[in-house]
Short mmCIF file of C-alpha atoms in Angstrom, two decimals:
data_model
loop_
_atom_site.label_atom_id
_atom_site.label_comp_id
_atom_site.label_asym_id
_atom_site.label_seq_id
_atom_site.Cartn_x
_atom_site.Cartn_y
_atom_site.Cartn_z
CA UNK A 1 3.71 -2.83 -29.27
CA UNK A 2 1.22 -5.00 -27.43
CA UNK A 3 1.97 -4.33 -23.77
CA UNK A 4 0.15 -6.11 -20.94
CA UNK A 5 0.58 -4.95 -17.36
CA UNK A 6 -0.41 -7.44 -14.68
CA UNK A 7 -0.84 -7.02 -10.94
CA UNK A 8 0.13 -10.35 -9.38
CA UNK A 9 -1.57 -10.74 -6.04
CA UNK A 10 -3.60 -13.48 -4.41
CA UNK A 11 -6.05 -12.23 -1.75
CA UNK A 12 -6.42 -14.31 1.39
CA UNK A 13 -8.91 -14.47 4.24
CA UNK A 14 -6.50 -12.50 6.42
CA UNK A 15 -5.79 -9.91 3.72
CA UNK A 16 -8.98 -9.70 1.61
CA UNK A 17 -8.46 -6.09 0.50
CA UNK A 18 -8.14 -5.37 -3.22
CA UNK A 19 -7.68 -2.00 -4.92
CA UNK A 20 -7.24 -0.77 -8.48
CA UNK A 21 -3.56 -1.28 -9.45
CA UNK A 22 -2.35 2.32 -9.34
CA UNK A 23 1.31 1.44 -9.98
CA UNK A 24 0.71 -0.10 -13.38
CA UNK A 25 -2.00 2.48 -14.14
CA UNK A 26 0.72 5.13 -13.77
CA UNK A 27 2.98 3.17 -16.14
CA UNK A 28 0.18 2.97 -18.71
CA UNK A 29 -0.49 6.70 -18.46
CA UNK A 30 3.23 7.46 -18.78
CA UNK A 31 3.58 5.34 -21.94
CA UNK A 32 0.58 7.08 -23.46
CA UNK A 33 2.14 10.49 -22.86
CA UNK A 34 5.65 9.72 -24.08
CA UNK A 35 4.87 7.10 -26.80
CA UNK A 36 1.57 8.42 -28.17
CA UNK A 37 -0.11 6.01 -30.58
CA UNK A 38 2.70 3.45 -30.49
CA UNK A 39 1.35 0.92 -28.01
CA UNK A 40 -1.73 -1.09 -27.24
CA UNK A 41 -1.68 -1.19 -23.43
CA UNK A 42 -3.91 -3.51 -21.40
CA UNK A 43 -4.20 -3.97 -17.64
CA UNK A 44 -4.97 -7.19 -15.79
CA UNK A 45 -5.28 -7.92 -12.08
CA UNK A 46 -4.98 -11.43 -10.67
CA UNK A 47 -6.49 -10.31 -7.37
CA UNK A 48 -9.88 -10.02 -9.09
CA UNK A 49 -9.49 -11.98 -12.35
CA UNK A 50 -8.92 -15.69 -12.85
CA UNK A 51 -5.44 -16.86 -13.74
CA UNK A 52 -6.73 -18.81 -16.74
CA UNK A 53 -8.44 -15.71 -18.15
CA UNK A 54 -5.37 -13.51 -17.71
CA UNK A 55 -2.91 -16.05 -19.16
CA UNK A 56 -5.16 -16.61 -22.18
CA UNK A 57 -5.16 -12.87 -22.86
CA UNK A 58 -1.36 -12.61 -22.70
CA UNK A 59 -0.72 -14.91 -25.66
CA UNK A 60 -0.31 -12.03 -28.14
CA UNK A 61 1.65 -9.70 -25.87
CA UNK A 62 5.07 -8.43 -26.90
CA UNK A 63 5.79 -7.17 -23.40
CA UNK A 64 4.35 -8.44 -20.13
CA UNK A 65 5.02 -6.24 -17.10
CA UNK A 66 4.40 -7.85 -13.72
CA UNK A 67 4.01 -6.02 -10.41
CA UNK A 68 4.10 -7.89 -7.12
CA UNK A 69 5.26 -7.99 -3.49
CA UNK A 70 7.32 -10.38 -1.35
CA UNK A 71 4.14 -11.77 0.17
CA UNK A 72 3.04 -13.02 -3.25
CA UNK A 73 6.49 -14.22 -4.37
CA UNK A 74 5.60 -17.93 -4.45
CA UNK A 75 2.42 -17.24 -6.40
CA UNK A 76 4.36 -14.96 -8.77
CA UNK A 77 6.83 -17.74 -9.57
CA UNK A 78 4.01 -20.05 -10.66
CA UNK A 79 2.32 -17.33 -12.70
CA UNK A 80 5.56 -16.66 -14.59
CA UNK A 81 5.90 -20.35 -15.45
CA UNK A 82 2.40 -20.37 -16.90
CA UNK A 83 3.04 -17.20 -18.91
CA UNK A 84 6.23 -18.70 -20.36
CA UNK A 85 4.28 -21.75 -21.51
CA UNK A 86 1.52 -19.65 -23.10
CA UNK A 87 3.78 -17.06 -24.76
CA UNK A 88 7.37 -18.09 -25.44
CA UNK A 89 8.36 -14.92 -27.31
CA UNK A 90 7.25 -12.14 -24.96
CA UNK A 91 9.62 -10.13 -22.79
CA UNK A 92 8.87 -10.44 -19.09
CA UNK A 93 9.64 -7.37 -16.95
CA UNK A 94 9.17 -7.53 -13.19
CA UNK A 95 8.42 -4.47 -11.05
CA UNK A 96 6.72 -3.50 -7.83
CA UNK A 97 8.15 -3.74 -4.30
CA UNK A 98 9.53 -7.24 -4.84
CA UNK A 99 11.88 -6.05 -7.60
CA UNK A 100 13.47 -3.43 -5.35
CA UNK A 101 13.60 -5.75 -2.35
CA UNK A 102 15.10 -8.89 -3.90
CA UNK A 103 17.49 -7.49 -6.51
CA UNK A 104 20.24 -10.02 -5.72
CA UNK A 105 17.86 -12.99 -5.78
CA UNK A 106 15.45 -12.21 -8.62
CA UNK A 107 16.85 -14.64 -11.18
CA UNK A 108 17.08 -17.40 -8.59
CA UNK A 109 13.31 -17.23 -8.10
CA UNK A 110 11.85 -15.93 -11.35
CA UNK A 111 12.27 -16.65 -15.07
CA UNK A 112 12.22 -13.02 -16.20
CA UNK A 113 14.14 -10.96 -18.75
CA UNK A 114 14.81 -8.03 -16.43
CA UNK A 115 13.33 -6.01 -13.58
CA UNK A 116 12.62 -2.37 -12.82
CA UNK A 117 13.70 -1.25 -9.35
CA UNK A 118 12.47 1.75 -7.36
CA UNK A 119 10.54 4.55 -9.12
CA UNK A 120 9.60 2.97 -12.40
CA UNK A 121 8.14 5.28 -15.05
CA UNK A 122 11.30 6.55 -16.75
CA UNK A 123 13.08 3.21 -16.52
CA UNK A 124 10.13 1.28 -17.91
CA UNK A 125 9.82 3.73 -20.81
CA UNK A 126 13.48 3.26 -21.74
CA UNK A 127 13.09 -0.52 -21.59
CA UNK A 128 10.11 -0.38 -23.95
CA UNK A 129 12.15 1.77 -26.35
CA UNK A 130 14.94 -0.81 -26.20
CA UNK A 131 12.63 -3.74 -26.92
CA UNK A 132 10.94 -1.74 -29.68
CA UNK A 133 14.05 -1.71 -31.84
CA UNK A 134 16.36 0.46 -29.79
CA UNK A 135 20.07 -0.31 -29.54
CA UNK A 136 20.74 0.79 -25.97
CA UNK A 137 22.31 -2.03 -23.92
CA UNK A 138 20.91 -3.04 -20.57
CA UNK A 139 23.89 -1.67 -18.68
CA UNK A 140 23.15 1.83 -20.00
CA UNK A 141 19.60 1.93 -18.63
CA UNK A 142 19.56 3.17 -15.05
CA UNK A 143 17.27 1.48 -12.59
CA UNK A 144 17.12 -2.05 -14.01
CA UNK A 145 18.23 -5.45 -12.81
CA UNK A 146 19.38 -7.82 -15.56
CA UNK A 147 21.23 -11.10 -15.74
CA UNK A 148 24.84 -11.26 -16.83
CA UNK A 149 26.08 -14.39 -15.13
CA UNK A 150 24.47 -13.09 -11.92
CA UNK A 151 22.05 -10.28 -11.09
CA UNK A 152 23.40 -6.89 -12.18
CA UNK A 153 21.88 -3.65 -10.97
CA UNK A 154 22.62 -0.62 -13.13
CA UNK A 155 22.28 1.85 -10.28
CA UNK A 156 19.47 3.88 -8.85
CA UNK A 157 17.88 6.43 -11.15
CA UNK A 158 17.41 10.01 -10.00
CA UNK A 159 13.93 10.60 -8.65
CA UNK A 160 11.37 12.59 -10.63
CA UNK A 161 11.29 16.04 -9.07
CA UNK A 162 8.54 17.89 -10.90
CA UNK A 163 5.68 15.44 -10.48
CA UNK A 164 3.02 17.83 -11.79
CA UNK A 165 4.71 18.34 -15.16
CA UNK A 166 6.25 14.92 -15.80
CA UNK A 167 3.71 12.46 -14.38
CA UNK A 168 0.38 12.37 -16.23
CA UNK A 169 -2.85 11.14 -14.72
CA UNK A 170 -2.94 7.35 -14.33
CA UNK A 171 -4.81 5.51 -17.09
CA UNK A 172 -8.10 5.67 -15.18
CA UNK A 173 -10.16 4.57 -18.16
CA UNK A 174 -8.40 1.20 -18.43
CA UNK A 175 -10.02 0.31 -15.11
CA UNK A 176 -13.15 2.44 -14.77
CA UNK A 177 -14.42 1.81 -18.33
CA UNK A 178 -13.61 -1.90 -18.03
CA UNK A 179 -16.02 -4.53 -16.62
CA UNK A 180 -13.10 -5.28 -14.31
CA UNK A 181 -14.06 -2.19 -12.29
CA UNK A 182 -17.15 -3.91 -10.88
CA UNK A 183 -14.89 -6.41 -9.12
CA UNK A 184 -13.29 -3.59 -7.13
CA UNK A 185 -16.59 -1.89 -6.36
CA UNK A 186 -18.07 -4.96 -4.67
CA UNK A 187 -14.99 -6.02 -2.67
CA UNK A 188 -13.33 -4.70 0.44
CA UNK A 189 -10.71 -2.03 -0.16
CA UNK A 190 -8.05 -0.78 2.26
CA UNK A 191 -10.35 1.67 4.01
CA UNK A 192 -12.19 0.27 7.04
CA UNK A 193 -15.44 1.08 5.24
CA UNK A 194 -16.69 2.98 2.20
CA UNK A 195 -19.97 4.79 1.76
CA UNK A 196 -20.18 4.33 -2.01
CA UNK A 197 -19.37 1.19 -3.97
CA UNK A 198 -17.47 3.15 -6.63
CA UNK A 199 -14.16 4.57 -5.50
CA UNK A 200 -10.63 5.26 -6.66
CA UNK A 201 -7.24 5.40 -5.00
CA UNK A 202 -4.85 8.35 -5.30
CA UNK A 203 -1.13 8.94 -4.77
CA UNK A 204 -0.62 12.66 -4.20
CA UNK A 205 3.01 12.46 -3.09
CA UNK A 206 6.04 10.19 -3.22
CA UNK A 207 8.72 9.42 -0.71
CA UNK A 208 8.98 9.83 3.04
CA UNK A 209 11.62 11.88 4.90
CA UNK A 210 11.45 9.66 7.97
CA UNK A 211 13.87 6.76 8.29
CA UNK A 212 11.95 4.03 10.06
CA UNK A 213 14.15 0.95 9.82
CA UNK A 214 11.27 -1.40 8.92
CA UNK A 215 10.02 0.59 5.95
CA UNK A 216 10.68 0.48 2.20
CA UNK A 217 12.76 2.93 0.19
CA UNK A 218 11.06 2.65 -3.20
CA UNK A 219 10.44 6.38 -3.63
CA UNK A 220 13.51 7.54 -1.67
CA UNK A 221 13.66 9.14 1.76
CA UNK A 222 12.51 12.55 0.58
CA UNK A 223 9.04 14.02 0.35
CA UNK A 224 8.00 15.00 -3.19
CA UNK A 225 4.45 16.08 -3.76
CA UNK A 226 1.92 17.08 -6.36
CA UNK A 227 0.65 20.61 -5.88
CA UNK A 228 -2.74 21.07 -4.20
CA UNK A 229 -4.10 22.25 -7.56
CA UNK A 230 -3.01 19.04 -9.30
CA UNK A 231 -4.43 16.85 -6.50
CA UNK A 232 -7.82 18.54 -6.65
CA UNK A 233 -7.75 18.47 -10.46
CA UNK A 234 -7.49 14.64 -10.30
CA UNK A 235 -10.36 14.46 -7.82
CA UNK A 236 -12.49 16.80 -9.92
CA UNK A 237 -11.71 14.90 -13.13
CA UNK A 238 -12.74 11.55 -11.63
CA UNK A 239 -15.81 13.05 -9.98
CA UNK A 240 -17.02 14.86 -13.10
CA UNK A 241 -16.18 12.29 -15.79
CA UNK A 242 -16.78 9.02 -13.96
CA UNK A 243 -19.06 9.91 -11.05
CA UNK A 244 -16.49 8.82 -8.46
CA UNK A 245 -17.39 10.16 -5.01
CA UNK A 246 -15.16 8.06 -2.73
CA UNK A 247 -11.37 8.49 -2.69
CA UNK A 248 -8.69 6.56 -0.82
CA UNK A 249 -5.32 8.31 -0.39
CA UNK A 250 -2.35 5.92 -0.29
CA UNK A 251 0.55 8.35 0.30
CA UNK A 252 3.27 7.32 2.73
CA UNK A 253 3.11 10.71 4.47
CA UNK A 254 0.20 12.66 2.98
CA UNK A 255 0.27 15.29 5.73
CA UNK A 256 4.02 15.90 5.96
CA UNK A 257 3.55 19.34 4.39
CA UNK A 258 0.93 20.88 6.67
CA UNK A 259 0.20 23.87 4.44
CA UNK A 260 -0.30 21.62 1.40
CA UNK A 261 -2.77 19.54 3.41
CA UNK A 262 -4.68 22.66 4.41
CA UNK A 263 -4.78 23.99 0.86
CA UNK A 264 -6.03 20.71 -0.61
CA UNK A 265 -8.93 20.82 1.84
CA UNK A 266 -9.59 24.51 1.12
CA UNK A 267 -9.70 23.88 -2.65
CA UNK A 268 -12.12 20.97 -2.29
CA UNK A 269 -14.39 23.18 -0.19
CA UNK A 270 -14.01 26.20 -2.48
CA UNK A 271 -14.97 24.12 -5.53
CA UNK A 272 -17.83 22.53 -3.58
CA UNK A 273 -16.81 19.02 -4.57
CA UNK A 274 -19.00 16.64 -2.55
CA UNK A 275 -16.83 13.61 -1.86
CA UNK A 276 -15.90 11.08 0.82
CA UNK A 277 -12.21 10.77 1.74
CA UNK A 278 -10.35 7.91 3.41
CA UNK A 279 -6.74 7.61 4.59
CA UNK A 280 -6.13 3.85 4.91
CA UNK A 281 -2.34 4.15 4.73
CA UNK A 282 -2.10 6.20 7.90
CA UNK A 283 -1.12 9.80 8.57
CA UNK A 284 1.88 10.94 10.54
CA UNK A 285 0.14 11.53 13.87
CA UNK A 286 2.55 14.16 15.19
CA UNK A 287 2.16 16.23 12.00
CA UNK A 288 -1.54 16.75 12.65
CA UNK A 289 -3.02 19.87 14.24
CA UNK A 290 -6.53 20.64 15.38
CA UNK A 291 -7.34 22.93 12.45
CA UNK A 292 -5.98 20.37 9.96
CA UNK A 293 -8.18 17.58 11.30
CA UNK A 294 -11.18 19.92 11.25
CA UNK A 295 -10.46 20.92 7.65
CA UNK A 296 -10.08 17.25 6.65
CA UNK A 297 -13.50 16.55 8.21
CA UNK A 298 -15.14 19.48 6.39
CA UNK A 299 -13.59 18.33 3.09
CA UNK A 300 -15.26 14.95 3.47
CA UNK A 301 -12.90 12.70 5.45
CA UNK A 302 -14.70 9.65 6.83
CA UNK A 303 -11.80 7.40 7.92
CA UNK A 304 -8.46 8.61 9.26
CA UNK A 305 -5.74 6.16 10.29
CA UNK A 306 -3.17 7.06 12.93
CA UNK A 307 0.13 5.25 12.34
CA UNK A 308 1.31 4.67 15.91
CA UNK A 309 2.97 1.20 15.74
CA UNK A 310 4.35 1.10 19.33
CA UNK A 311 4.04 3.28 22.43
CA UNK A 312 7.47 2.33 23.72
CA UNK A 313 9.75 5.39 23.62
CA UNK A 314 12.76 3.05 23.60
CA UNK A 315 11.49 1.28 20.51
CA UNK A 316 10.49 4.54 18.82
CA UNK A 317 14.16 5.55 19.05
CA UNK A 318 15.47 2.12 18.05
CA UNK A 319 13.19 2.07 15.01
CA UNK A 320 14.12 5.70 14.22
CA UNK A 321 10.43 6.47 14.02
CA UNK A 322 10.67 9.10 16.79
CA UNK A 323 6.94 9.69 17.03
CA UNK A 324 5.97 12.42 19.48
CA UNK A 325 3.16 11.13 21.67
CA UNK A 326 2.01 14.32 23.40
CA UNK A 327 -0.35 15.16 20.56
CA UNK A 328 -1.70 11.77 19.50
CA UNK A 329 -4.58 11.26 21.94
CA UNK A 330 -5.68 14.87 21.44
CA UNK A 331 -5.81 14.42 17.65
CA UNK A 332 -7.71 11.15 17.98
CA UNK A 333 -10.30 12.93 20.11
CA UNK A 334 -10.53 15.83 17.65
CA UNK A 335 -11.11 13.37 14.80
CA UNK A 336 -13.81 11.51 16.72
CA UNK A 337 -15.49 14.78 17.75
CA UNK A 338 -15.65 15.78 14.07
CA UNK A 339 -17.37 12.56 13.03
CA UNK A 340 -14.31 10.80 11.61
CA UNK A 341 -13.81 7.07 12.12
CA UNK A 342 -10.40 6.89 13.83
CA UNK A 343 -8.30 3.79 13.25
CA UNK A 344 -4.90 3.01 14.78
CA UNK A 345 -2.02 1.08 13.23
CA UNK A 346 0.08 -1.07 15.54
CA UNK A 347 2.80 -3.69 15.21
CA UNK A 348 4.07 -6.29 17.65
CA UNK A 349 7.35 -8.20 17.63
CA UNK A 350 9.89 -5.45 16.95
CA UNK A 351 13.61 -6.16 17.54
CA UNK A 352 14.35 -6.66 21.26
CA UNK A 353 10.72 -5.85 22.12
CA UNK A 354 9.70 -7.34 25.45
CA UNK A 355 6.35 -8.74 26.52
CA UNK A 356 5.94 -5.75 28.84
CA UNK A 357 6.38 -3.32 25.92
CA UNK A 358 3.91 -5.24 23.78
CA UNK A 359 1.36 -5.16 26.58
CA UNK A 360 1.86 -1.40 26.99
CA UNK A 361 0.95 -0.93 23.32
CA UNK A 362 -2.06 -3.23 23.69
CA UNK A 363 -3.34 -1.36 26.76
CA UNK A 364 -2.83 2.02 25.08
CA UNK A 365 -4.88 0.94 22.08
CA UNK A 366 -7.66 -0.57 24.17
CA UNK A 367 -7.95 2.53 26.39
CA UNK A 368 -7.88 5.00 23.48
CA UNK A 369 -10.81 6.64 21.69
CA UNK A 370 -9.93 4.79 18.47
CA UNK A 371 -12.87 3.13 16.75
CA UNK A 372 -10.76 0.37 15.21
CA UNK A 373 -7.23 -0.99 15.18
CA UNK A 374 -5.13 -2.76 12.57
CA UNK A 375 -2.44 -4.91 14.18
CA UNK A 376 0.29 -6.90 12.48
CA UNK A 377 3.53 -8.67 13.27
CA UNK A 378 6.77 -6.84 12.44
CA UNK A 379 8.12 -8.91 9.54
CA UNK A 380 11.58 -7.87 8.29
CA UNK A 381 11.57 -7.27 4.53
CA UNK A 382 14.74 -7.52 2.52
CA UNK A 383 15.96 -4.10 1.47
CA UNK A 384 15.06 -2.58 4.83
CA UNK A 385 17.51 -1.88 7.63
CA UNK A 386 15.39 -4.08 9.88
CA UNK A 387 16.22 -7.06 7.68
CA UNK A 388 19.90 -6.34 7.12
CA UNK A 389 20.59 -5.62 10.80
CA UNK A 390 18.54 -8.34 12.49
CA UNK A 391 18.28 -11.08 9.83
CA UNK A 392 21.41 -10.49 7.76
CA UNK A 393 21.85 -8.61 4.52
CA UNK A 394 22.87 -11.75 2.60
CA UNK A 395 20.15 -13.95 4.08
CA UNK A 396 17.34 -15.07 1.76
CA UNK A 397 13.86 -13.56 2.11
CA UNK A 398 11.13 -16.01 3.07
CA UNK A 399 8.37 -15.44 0.52
CA UNK A 400 4.67 -15.75 1.20
CA UNK A 401 4.33 -14.65 4.83
CA UNK A 402 1.50 -12.22 5.54
CA UNK A 403 1.03 -9.61 8.25
CA UNK A 404 -0.17 -12.10 10.84
CA UNK A 405 2.27 -14.97 10.45
CA UNK A 406 6.01 -15.17 10.82
CA UNK A 407 8.15 -18.27 11.21
CA UNK A 408 10.83 -16.62 13.36
CA UNK A 409 11.05 -13.67 15.72
CA UNK A 410 13.37 -10.71 16.25
CA UNK A 411 11.69 -9.75 19.52
CA UNK A 412 12.40 -11.10 23.00
CA UNK A 413 9.54 -13.59 22.59
CA UNK A 414 9.30 -16.69 20.36
CA UNK A 415 6.96 -16.30 17.37
CA UNK A 416 4.08 -18.32 18.81
CA UNK A 417 4.03 -16.03 21.88
CA UNK A 418 3.99 -12.91 19.68
CA UNK A 419 1.11 -14.45 17.74
CA UNK A 420 -0.81 -15.11 20.97
CA UNK A 421 -0.38 -11.49 22.01
CA UNK A 422 -1.61 -10.30 18.63
CA UNK A 423 -4.74 -12.40 19.06
CA UNK A 424 -5.12 -11.09 22.62
CA UNK A 425 -4.83 -7.49 21.37
CA UNK A 426 -7.70 -7.96 18.93
CA UNK A 427 -9.89 -9.49 21.63
CA UNK A 428 -9.05 -6.84 24.23
CA UNK A 429 -9.57 -4.01 21.76
CA UNK A 430 -12.78 -5.12 20.05
CA UNK A 431 -14.68 -7.16 22.66
CA UNK A 432 -15.99 -4.12 24.47
CA UNK A 433 -19.70 -3.27 24.13
CA UNK A 434 -18.98 0.47 24.16
CA UNK A 435 -16.46 0.20 21.32
CA UNK A 436 -18.70 -2.11 19.28
CA UNK A 437 -21.52 0.43 19.62
CA UNK A 438 -19.19 3.31 18.63
CA UNK A 439 -17.99 1.40 15.55
CA UNK A 440 -21.52 0.60 14.40
CA UNK A 441 -22.54 4.25 14.82
CA UNK A 442 -19.88 5.31 12.28
CA UNK A 443 -20.79 2.70 9.67
CA UNK A 444 -23.36 3.33 6.93
CA UNK A 445 -26.12 0.70 6.76
CA UNK A 446 -25.16 -0.04 3.17
CA UNK A 447 -21.77 -1.22 4.42
CA UNK A 448 -23.09 -3.25 7.38
CA UNK A 449 -25.24 -5.33 5.05
CA UNK A 450 -22.59 -5.68 2.34
CA UNK A 451 -20.15 -8.37 1.29
CA UNK A 452 -17.37 -5.97 2.28
CA UNK A 453 -18.41 -5.95 5.95
CA UNK A 454 -18.62 -9.74 5.96
CA UNK A 455 -15.04 -9.84 4.64
CA UNK A 456 -13.97 -7.57 7.50
CA UNK A 457 -15.60 -9.80 10.13
CA UNK A 458 -14.03 -12.95 8.65
CA UNK A 459 -10.66 -11.18 8.64
CA UNK A 460 -10.99 -10.41 12.37
CA UNK A 461 -11.83 -14.04 13.11
CA UNK A 462 -8.85 -15.19 11.05
CA UNK A 463 -6.51 -12.89 12.95
CA UNK A 464 -7.75 -14.19 16.31
CA UNK A 465 -7.73 -17.89 15.44
CA UNK A 466 -5.07 -18.10 12.70
CA UNK A 467 -2.61 -20.98 13.23
CA UNK A 468 -0.67 -21.27 9.97
CA UNK A 469 3.14 -21.23 9.91
CA UNK A 470 3.59 -20.62 13.63
CA UNK A 471 6.71 -21.99 15.24
CA UNK A 472 6.17 -24.63 17.87
CA UNK A 473 9.27 -23.68 19.81
#
């Protein structure tokens, strides 16, 4: 079958980052392993390719798989309309975070045949078998959402337990050996900076055992991981065969298993693989130890993000994040001492959060040894407990809002006041000569004079001066 997998995302000034579409690369690799020689699989990415080009290349597709998020829901709806006009016979399958989040609303927003919710490889494979002449009815395929009068969800599929044996390498070649790859190399990725243009993202584990009420549940609330040997095998394969030296790790909780983290570093050092490592998705700060940070530095870590979010102990309990603060400043200092660029993740506008609590988080960040900070507004996403408890489980999700804009507020402050504090936090954190000097010292010259650094500066300015969608109340 002719199968086209499309990442549907529209970069903005405030969120300019683009990365190779690992989710659909995993699907492509999975189909190759379990349907060898049966499919012609292609990958497209609307974050770096023009819509006209992608639509034109979907005209002969039997299956079009789309992956997207709530933020891009409005754009996704328009893309689907254009695909339907260009190819009236193809089957449209929706996946990605939006499919798991909006299961009850999917057919109200999107003209699709069905959707794959949560972990997708096995479900997507069974759907392809069905559309390739199989007789299995929709209701017998676990993990899909289909339309039978209204949206019907067939139930959550069991998670894949043995990741090493069942999940093959992503289809790296469909990106790296494609001219498309050059679009990723020249643009800003999720890491604060990269040393090399060429890089690749990795998922070395799935799921998170913590139960933060604002977070997704796509891979279940359990930690499942590739072995250290498998992780390093992927790194070595990409390094040897494609010359990739820079790697971004996107795990939800890469360092949950401390011994696994140590062994991954030890294997990289033992094999003498010279690489640069970045953790743009944040590590669990209270799962770090001095020897782990030192090993990460020796293995090649250049950027390490500390997911802190709020310094309010009351909110940590309310959010069920339960981060232990005693160790955080020490680990930040250890990272800085070992030459790692330390970035902090923070959010403002949590449920019942007061102005005083927001200011405490702002002052903590500004006084810390962090080189940089990523700050966003807490936006409830459907499918999370934050949404069901504070917005209402049956309420519709507002599509299209990014990390820095929100039309309502679940905190003690109105949205325009939360937005002002976010802008104030960026100014207070970054407009310090000492911090500016420390940031510049960590950056390679090749990055400072690149398009990627310009995108970062424009993003900062957009965060500080952004006015779109703010409530006037």
